[in-house]
Amino acid sequence: MSQYQAVKGTKDVFPDEAVQWQLVEGVVRRLAGLYAFGEVRTPVFEYTELFQRGIGATTDIVGKEMFSFLPDPQGRSLTLRPEMTAGVMRAALQRNLLSQAPLHKLFYISDLFRKERPQAGRQRQFTQFGAELLGASSPAAVAEVLSFMMGVFDALGLTGLRLRINTLGDLEDRARYRDALRAYFLPFADELDESSKERLEKNPLRILDSKNPALKELIAAAPRLFDFVKAEGVAEFEEVLSLLRDRGVSYEVDHLLVRGLDYYCHTAFEVTSSELGAQDAIGGGGRYDGLARELGGGKDMPAVGFAVGMERLLIAMEKQGLLEGLKPVGPKVFVVVQQLELSGHAMQVAFQLRRAGISTELDLAGRSMKAQMREANRLGAAYALFIGQTEFESGQYGLKNLVSSEQSTLTLDSITEILREPLLCG
Ligand code: AMP
């Protein structure tokens, strides 16, 4: 064993497990295509201020979870992205996207980094897929984004999910609510735990996120944000819910749901899975019209998005047996050579087959024929193509179907014709 281990909270993925990722990624890409979302890729690191402004200084992410570093002693601090929305909005503003077209529907599958204590479903490097719809945040836009997200779960066959949804009102509603909440918790300040005490001053809304059982009753009896939302906000929320019902998306309205990130407004949602333990949130999102202004864009930009954690999604799928029997697809043909001197020819044969779109493997380690056959079976090859001295000289090769054991003797051109598969390109 090497003296080096992967850093705690990070993970290596080999082909056996990579197929699980490819399954999910394939479905995300397919659904993104169906819903007409285009892929966005942004840098893995950004200036630290982007996240401080974009996520909010009082959030756990910015407060204690960012991997930040100075590129050089005089440089500006950089941070490995802990989430995608701020980076995507930065990129959209930098490119002035909305001046090119009024609406942009973007999706991503990206690695993120947070300095958290590693545990099941909580890593220091993890992957999210998500979408950001820029230029609209109408009820239709919210429903569109939610349908895409729930569509991915449906297509994967995942069940036992709970979609909770709430409205956070606008900035003004939240400011009034923050004051009311502070006034409510203040007389109980001594009963609050340390982190809630801190939140009382800086951002009392976040006390509602507390998982501390001792505070459960106190939190349940707190004033509700919903009661501070203006009538227009409530009407819009009702419309979102009605669109979700029309599309057959089931949800639960939960007025206690507040998202930790400061830039959310109006509709916010979260999906949890009954298959996950303490870290049961699988994804979440909502509207963030105020983020563009916060990042210096000069004005609000209607926007709505979601993010889903791939690791937790895979854990839930595994628990429901949705990953069973999944294994890497083997080569169609394994070229078996009788003696080492023929390996150059075997390569040419493999080359011709591959050019015809036929996945082909061959021996690269000078193994015996028996070992090559064993390898062909281990990989799940459909055919073995034999090359001995006679085959080499006559140009007639033995082709064995490894499932039926049927064997025939054919020229390479006929084999190529029989097994040919259309190439993706060229
Ligand atoms: P958030 O951006 O915190 O709302 O997270 C969105 C989703 O990303 C969560 O619901 C999780 O599925 C996933 N997630 C967040 N943090 C982690 C982490 N440290 N490790 C693995 N997944 C995470």
mmCIF file of N, CA and C in Angstrom, residues 267-326:
data_model
loop_
_atom_site.group_PDB
_atom_site.id
_atom_site.type_symbol
_atom_site.label_atom_id
_atom_site.label_comp_id
_atom_site.label_asym_id
_atom_site.label_seq_id
_atom_site.Cartn_x
_atom_site.Cartn_y
_atom_site.Cartn_z
ATOM 1 N N THR A 267 -40.175 31.815 -3.797
ATOM 2 C CA THR A 267 -40.239 30.353 -3.664
ATOM 3 C C THR A 267 -38.892 29.745 -3.280
ATOM 4 N N ALA A 268 -38.916 28.884 -2.264
ATOM 5 C CA ALA A 268 -37.732 28.096 -1.894
ATOM 6 C C ALA A 268 -38.215 26.669 -1.671
ATOM 7 N N PHE A 269 -37.350 25.718 -1.986
ATOM 8 C CA PHE A 269 -37.787 24.314 -1.820
ATOM 9 C C PHE A 269 -36.614 23.427 -1.441
ATOM 10 N N GLU A 270 -36.962 22.281 -0.918
ATOM 11 C CA GLU A 270 -35.946 21.306 -0.530
ATOM 12 C C GLU A 270 -36.524 19.908 -0.721
ATOM 13 N N VAL A 271 -35.675 18.987 -1.159
ATOM 14 C CA VAL A 271 -36.109 17.596 -1.322
ATOM 15 C C VAL A 271 -35.327 16.743 -0.347
ATOM 16 N N THR A 272 -36.031 15.904 0.424
ATOM 17 C CA THR A 272 -35.349 14.987 1.325
ATOM 18 C C THR A 272 -35.718 13.558 0.922
ATOM 19 N N SER A 273 -34.852 12.627 1.327
ATOM 20 C CA SER A 273 -35.091 11.221 1.012
ATOM 21 C C SER A 273 -35.195 10.427 2.298
ATOM 22 N N SER A 274 -36.191 9.530 2.344
ATOM 23 C CA SER A 274 -36.378 8.705 3.540
ATOM 24 C C SER A 274 -35.263 7.665 3.658
ATOM 25 N N GLU A 275 -34.451 7.513 2.602
ATOM 26 C CA GLU A 275 -33.378 6.515 2.618
ATOM 27 C C GLU A 275 -32.116 7.033 3.293
ATOM 28 N N LEU A 276 -32.057 8.358 3.511
ATOM 29 C CA LEU A 276 -30.821 8.930 4.055
ATOM 30 C C LEU A 276 -30.970 9.148 5.552
ATOM 31 N N GLY A 277 -29.868 9.123 6.272
ATOM 32 C CA GLY A 277 -29.914 9.303 7.717
ATOM 33 C C GLY A 277 -29.991 10.768 8.097
ATOM 34 N N ALA A 278 -29.037 11.201 8.930
ATOM 35 C CA ALA A 278 -29.074 12.573 9.443
ATOM 36 C C ALA A 278 -28.985 13.589 8.299
ATOM 37 N N GLN A 279 -28.162 13.279 7.299
ATOM 38 C CA GLN A 279 -28.018 14.210 6.170
ATOM 39 C C GLN A 279 -29.036 13.813 5.117
ATOM 40 N N ASP A 280 -30.319 14.148 5.360
ATOM 41 C CA ASP A 280 -31.338 13.594 4.465
ATOM 42 C C ASP A 280 -31.722 14.512 3.310
ATOM 43 N N ALA A 281 -31.125 15.720 3.255
ATOM 44 C CA ALA A 281 -31.433 16.626 2.140
ATOM 45 C C ALA A 281 -30.695 16.140 0.901
ATOM 46 N N ILE A 282 -31.454 15.983 -0.165
ATOM 47 C CA ILE A 282 -30.838 15.518 -1.402
ATOM 48 C C ILE A 282 -30.664 16.686 -2.365
ATOM 49 N N GLY A 283 -31.519 17.675 -2.247
ATOM 50 C CA GLY A 283 -31.392 18.832 -3.135
ATOM 51 C C GLY A 283 -32.274 19.961 -2.671
ATOM 52 N N GLY A 284 -32.056 21.101 -3.277
ATOM 53 C CA GLY A 284 -32.880 22.243 -2.908
ATOM 54 C C GLY A 284 -32.635 23.381 -3.873
ATOM 55 N N GLY A 285 -33.430 24.426 -3.705
ATOM 56 C CA GLY A 285 -33.237 25.572 -4.586
ATOM 57 C C GLY A 285 -34.305 26.601 -4.362
ATOM 58 N N GLY A 286 -34.444 27.484 -5.334
ATOM 59 C CA GLY A 286 -35.450 28.524 -5.233
ATOM 60 C C GLY A 286 -35.085 29.718 -6.093
ATOM 61 N N ARG A 287 -35.785 30.813 -5.837
ATOM 62 C CA ARG A 287 -35.554 32.043 -6.605
ATOM 63 C C ARG A 287 -34.476 32.879 -5.949
ATOM 64 N N TYR A 288 -33.686 33.560 -6.779
ATOM 65 C CA TYR A 288 -32.637 34.418 -6.208
ATOM 66 C C TYR A 288 -32.473 35.683 -7.033
ATOM 67 N N ASP A 289 -33.558 36.397 -7.204
ATOM 68 C CA ASP A 289 -33.568 37.605 -8.030
ATOM 69 C C ASP A 289 -32.560 38.656 -7.566
ATOM 70 N N GLY A 290 -32.256 38.674 -6.265
ATOM 71 C CA GLY A 290 -31.399 39.746 -5.732
ATOM 72 C C GLY A 290 -29.916 39.497 -5.905
ATOM 73 N N LEU A 291 -29.537 38.309 -6.343
ATOM 74 C CA LEU A 291 -28.105 37.984 -6.397
ATOM 75 C C LEU A 291 -27.332 38.874 -7.378
ATOM 76 N N ALA A 292 -27.923 39.150 -8.535
ATOM 77 C CA ALA A 292 -27.220 39.946 -9.552
ATOM 78 C C ALA A 292 -26.860 41.326 -9.001
ATOM 79 N N ARG A 293 -27.807 41.948 -8.308
ATOM 80 C CA ARG A 293 -27.533 43.271 -7.715
ATOM 81 C C ARG A 293 -26.435 43.155 -6.665
ATOM 82 N N GLU A 294 -26.533 42.109 -5.847
ATOM 83 C CA GLU A 294 -25.554 41.871 -4.787
ATOM 84 C C GLU A 294 -24.137 41.760 -5.365
ATOM 85 N N LEU A 295 -24.045 41.210 -6.579
ATOM 86 C CA LEU A 295 -22.731 41.005 -7.200
ATOM 87 C C LEU A 295 -22.325 42.191 -8.070
ATOM 88 N N GLY A 296 -23.040 43.303 -7.929
ATOM 89 C CA GLY A 296 -22.634 44.515 -8.642
ATOM 90 C C GLY A 296 -23.225 44.622 -10.035
ATOM 91 N N GLY A 297 -24.256 43.858 -10.320
ATOM 92 C CA GLY A 297 -24.885 43.907 -11.648
ATOM 93 C C GLY A 297 -25.753 45.151 -11.840
ATOM 94 N N GLY A 298 -25.911 45.983 -10.780
ATOM 95 C CA GLY A 298 -26.653 47.230 -10.905
ATOM 96 C C GLY A 298 -28.145 47.063 -10.665
ATOM 97 N N LYS A 299 -28.682 45.916 -10.986
ATOM 98 C CA LYS A 299 -30.112 45.700 -10.720
ATOM 99 C C LYS A 299 -30.389 44.209 -10.493
ATOM 100 N N ASP A 300 -31.603 43.929 -10.037
ATOM 101 C CA ASP A 300 -32.002 42.538 -9.847
ATOM 102 C C ASP A 300 -32.077 41.825 -11.193
ATOM 103 N N MET A 301 -31.889 40.504 -11.164
ATOM 104 C CA MET A 301 -32.114 39.716 -12.375
ATOM 105 C C MET A 301 -32.988 38.537 -11.956
ATOM 106 N N PRO A 302 -34.160 38.416 -12.588
ATOM 107 C CA PRO A 302 -34.999 37.283 -12.207
ATOM 108 C C PRO A 302 -34.239 35.980 -12.426
ATOM 109 N N ALA A 303 -34.250 35.114 -11.448
ATOM 110 C CA ALA A 303 -33.471 33.884 -11.564
ATOM 111 C C ALA A 303 -34.023 32.832 -10.611
ATOM 112 N N VAL A 304 -33.955 31.584 -11.058
ATOM 113 C CA VAL A 304 -34.407 30.481 -10.203
ATOM 114 C C VAL A 304 -33.572 29.250 -10.542
ATOM 115 N N GLY A 305 -33.245 28.455 -9.519
ATOM 116 C CA GLY A 305 -32.407 27.289 -9.780
ATOM 117 C C GLY A 305 -32.521 26.236 -8.696
ATOM 118 N N PHE A 306 -31.822 25.118 -8.917
ATOM 119 C CA PHE A 306 -31.764 24.061 -7.911
ATOM 120 C C PHE A 306 -30.411 23.374 -7.972
ATOM 121 N N ALA A 307 -30.071 22.654 -6.918
ATOM 122 C CA ALA A 307 -28.854 21.847 -6.897
ATOM 123 C C ALA A 307 -29.162 20.543 -6.170
ATOM 124 N N VAL A 308 -28.658 19.441 -6.723
ATOM 125 C CA VAL A 308 -28.875 18.116 -6.119
ATOM 126 C C VAL A 308 -27.517 17.461 -5.884
ATOM 127 N N GLY A 309 -27.347 16.897 -4.690
ATOM 128 C CA GLY A 309 -26.085 16.237 -4.362
ATOM 129 C C GLY A 309 -26.047 14.837 -4.958
ATOM 130 N N MET A 310 -25.070 14.596 -5.816
ATOM 131 C CA MET A 310 -25.003 13.303 -6.528
ATOM 132 C C MET A 310 -24.670 12.153 -5.585
ATOM 133 N N GLU A 311 -23.772 12.391 -4.611
ATOM 134 C CA GLU A 311 -23.389 11.294 -3.707
ATOM 135 C C GLU A 311 -24.603 10.811 -2.930
ATOM 136 N N ARG A 312 -25.378 11.766 -2.406
ATOM 137 C CA ARG A 312 -26.556 11.369 -1.621
ATOM 138 C C ARG A 312 -27.593 10.712 -2.519
ATOM 139 N N LEU A 313 -27.721 11.208 -3.731
ATOM 140 C CA LEU A 313 -28.654 10.599 -4.684
ATOM 141 C C LEU A 313 -28.261 9.142 -4.918
ATOM 142 N N LEU A 314 -26.956 8.894 -5.089
ATOM 143 C CA LEU A 314 -26.486 7.522 -5.336
ATOM 144 C C LEU A 314 -26.684 6.637 -4.101
ATOM 145 N N ILE A 315 -26.500 7.195 -2.909
ATOM 146 C CA ILE A 315 -26.728 6.410 -1.682
ATOM 147 C C ILE A 315 -28.200 5.972 -1.642
ATOM 148 N N ALA A 316 -29.105 6.911 -1.923
ATOM 149 C CA ALA A 316 -30.542 6.602 -1.885
ATOM 150 C C ALA A 316 -30.890 5.572 -2.953
ATOM 151 N N MET A 317 -30.303 5.711 -4.142
ATOM 152 C CA MET A 317 -30.579 4.751 -5.227
ATOM 153 C C MET A 317 -30.079 3.361 -4.855
ATOM 154 N N GLU A 318 -28.900 3.327 -4.252
ATOM 155 C CA GLU A 318 -28.320 2.043 -3.824
ATOM 156 C C GLU A 318 -29.254 1.345 -2.836
ATOM 157 N N LYS A 319 -29.755 2.124 -1.853
ATOM 158 C CA LYS A 319 -30.643 1.549 -0.833
ATOM 159 C C LYS A 319 -31.910 0.981 -1.457
ATOM 160 N N GLN A 320 -32.336 1.576 -2.581
ATOM 161 C CA GLN A 320 -33.560 1.085 -3.222
ATOM 162 C C GLN A 320 -33.271 0.051 -4.299
ATOM 163 N N GLY A 321 -32.031 -0.431 -4.339
ATOM 164 C CA GLY A 321 -31.667 -1.491 -5.297
ATOM 165 C C GLY A 321 -31.641 -1.031 -6.742
ATOM 166 N N LEU A 322 -31.544 0.303 -6.951
ATOM 167 C CA LEU A 322 -31.603 0.812 -8.323
ATOM 168 C C LEU A 322 -30.259 0.715 -9.046
ATOM 169 N N LEU A 323 -29.235 0.300 -8.301
ATOM 170 C CA LEU A 323 -27.906 0.215 -8.935
ATOM 171 C C LEU A 323 -27.459 -1.236 -9.103
ATOM 172 N N GLU A 324 -28.360 -2.140 -8.726
ATOM 173 C CA GLU A 324 -27.994 -3.564 -8.772
ATOM 174 C C GLU A 324 -27.720 -4.034 -10.193
ATOM 175 N N GLY A 325 -26.699 -4.887 -10.321
ATOM 176 C CA GLY A 325 -26.412 -5.499 -11.614
ATOM 177 C C GLY A 325 -25.755 -4.559 -12.608
ATOM 178 N N LEU A 326 -25.539 -3.315 -12.174
ATOM 179 C CA LEU A 326 -24.930 -2.343 -13.070
ATOM 180 C C LEU A 326 -23.437 -2.625 -13.147
#
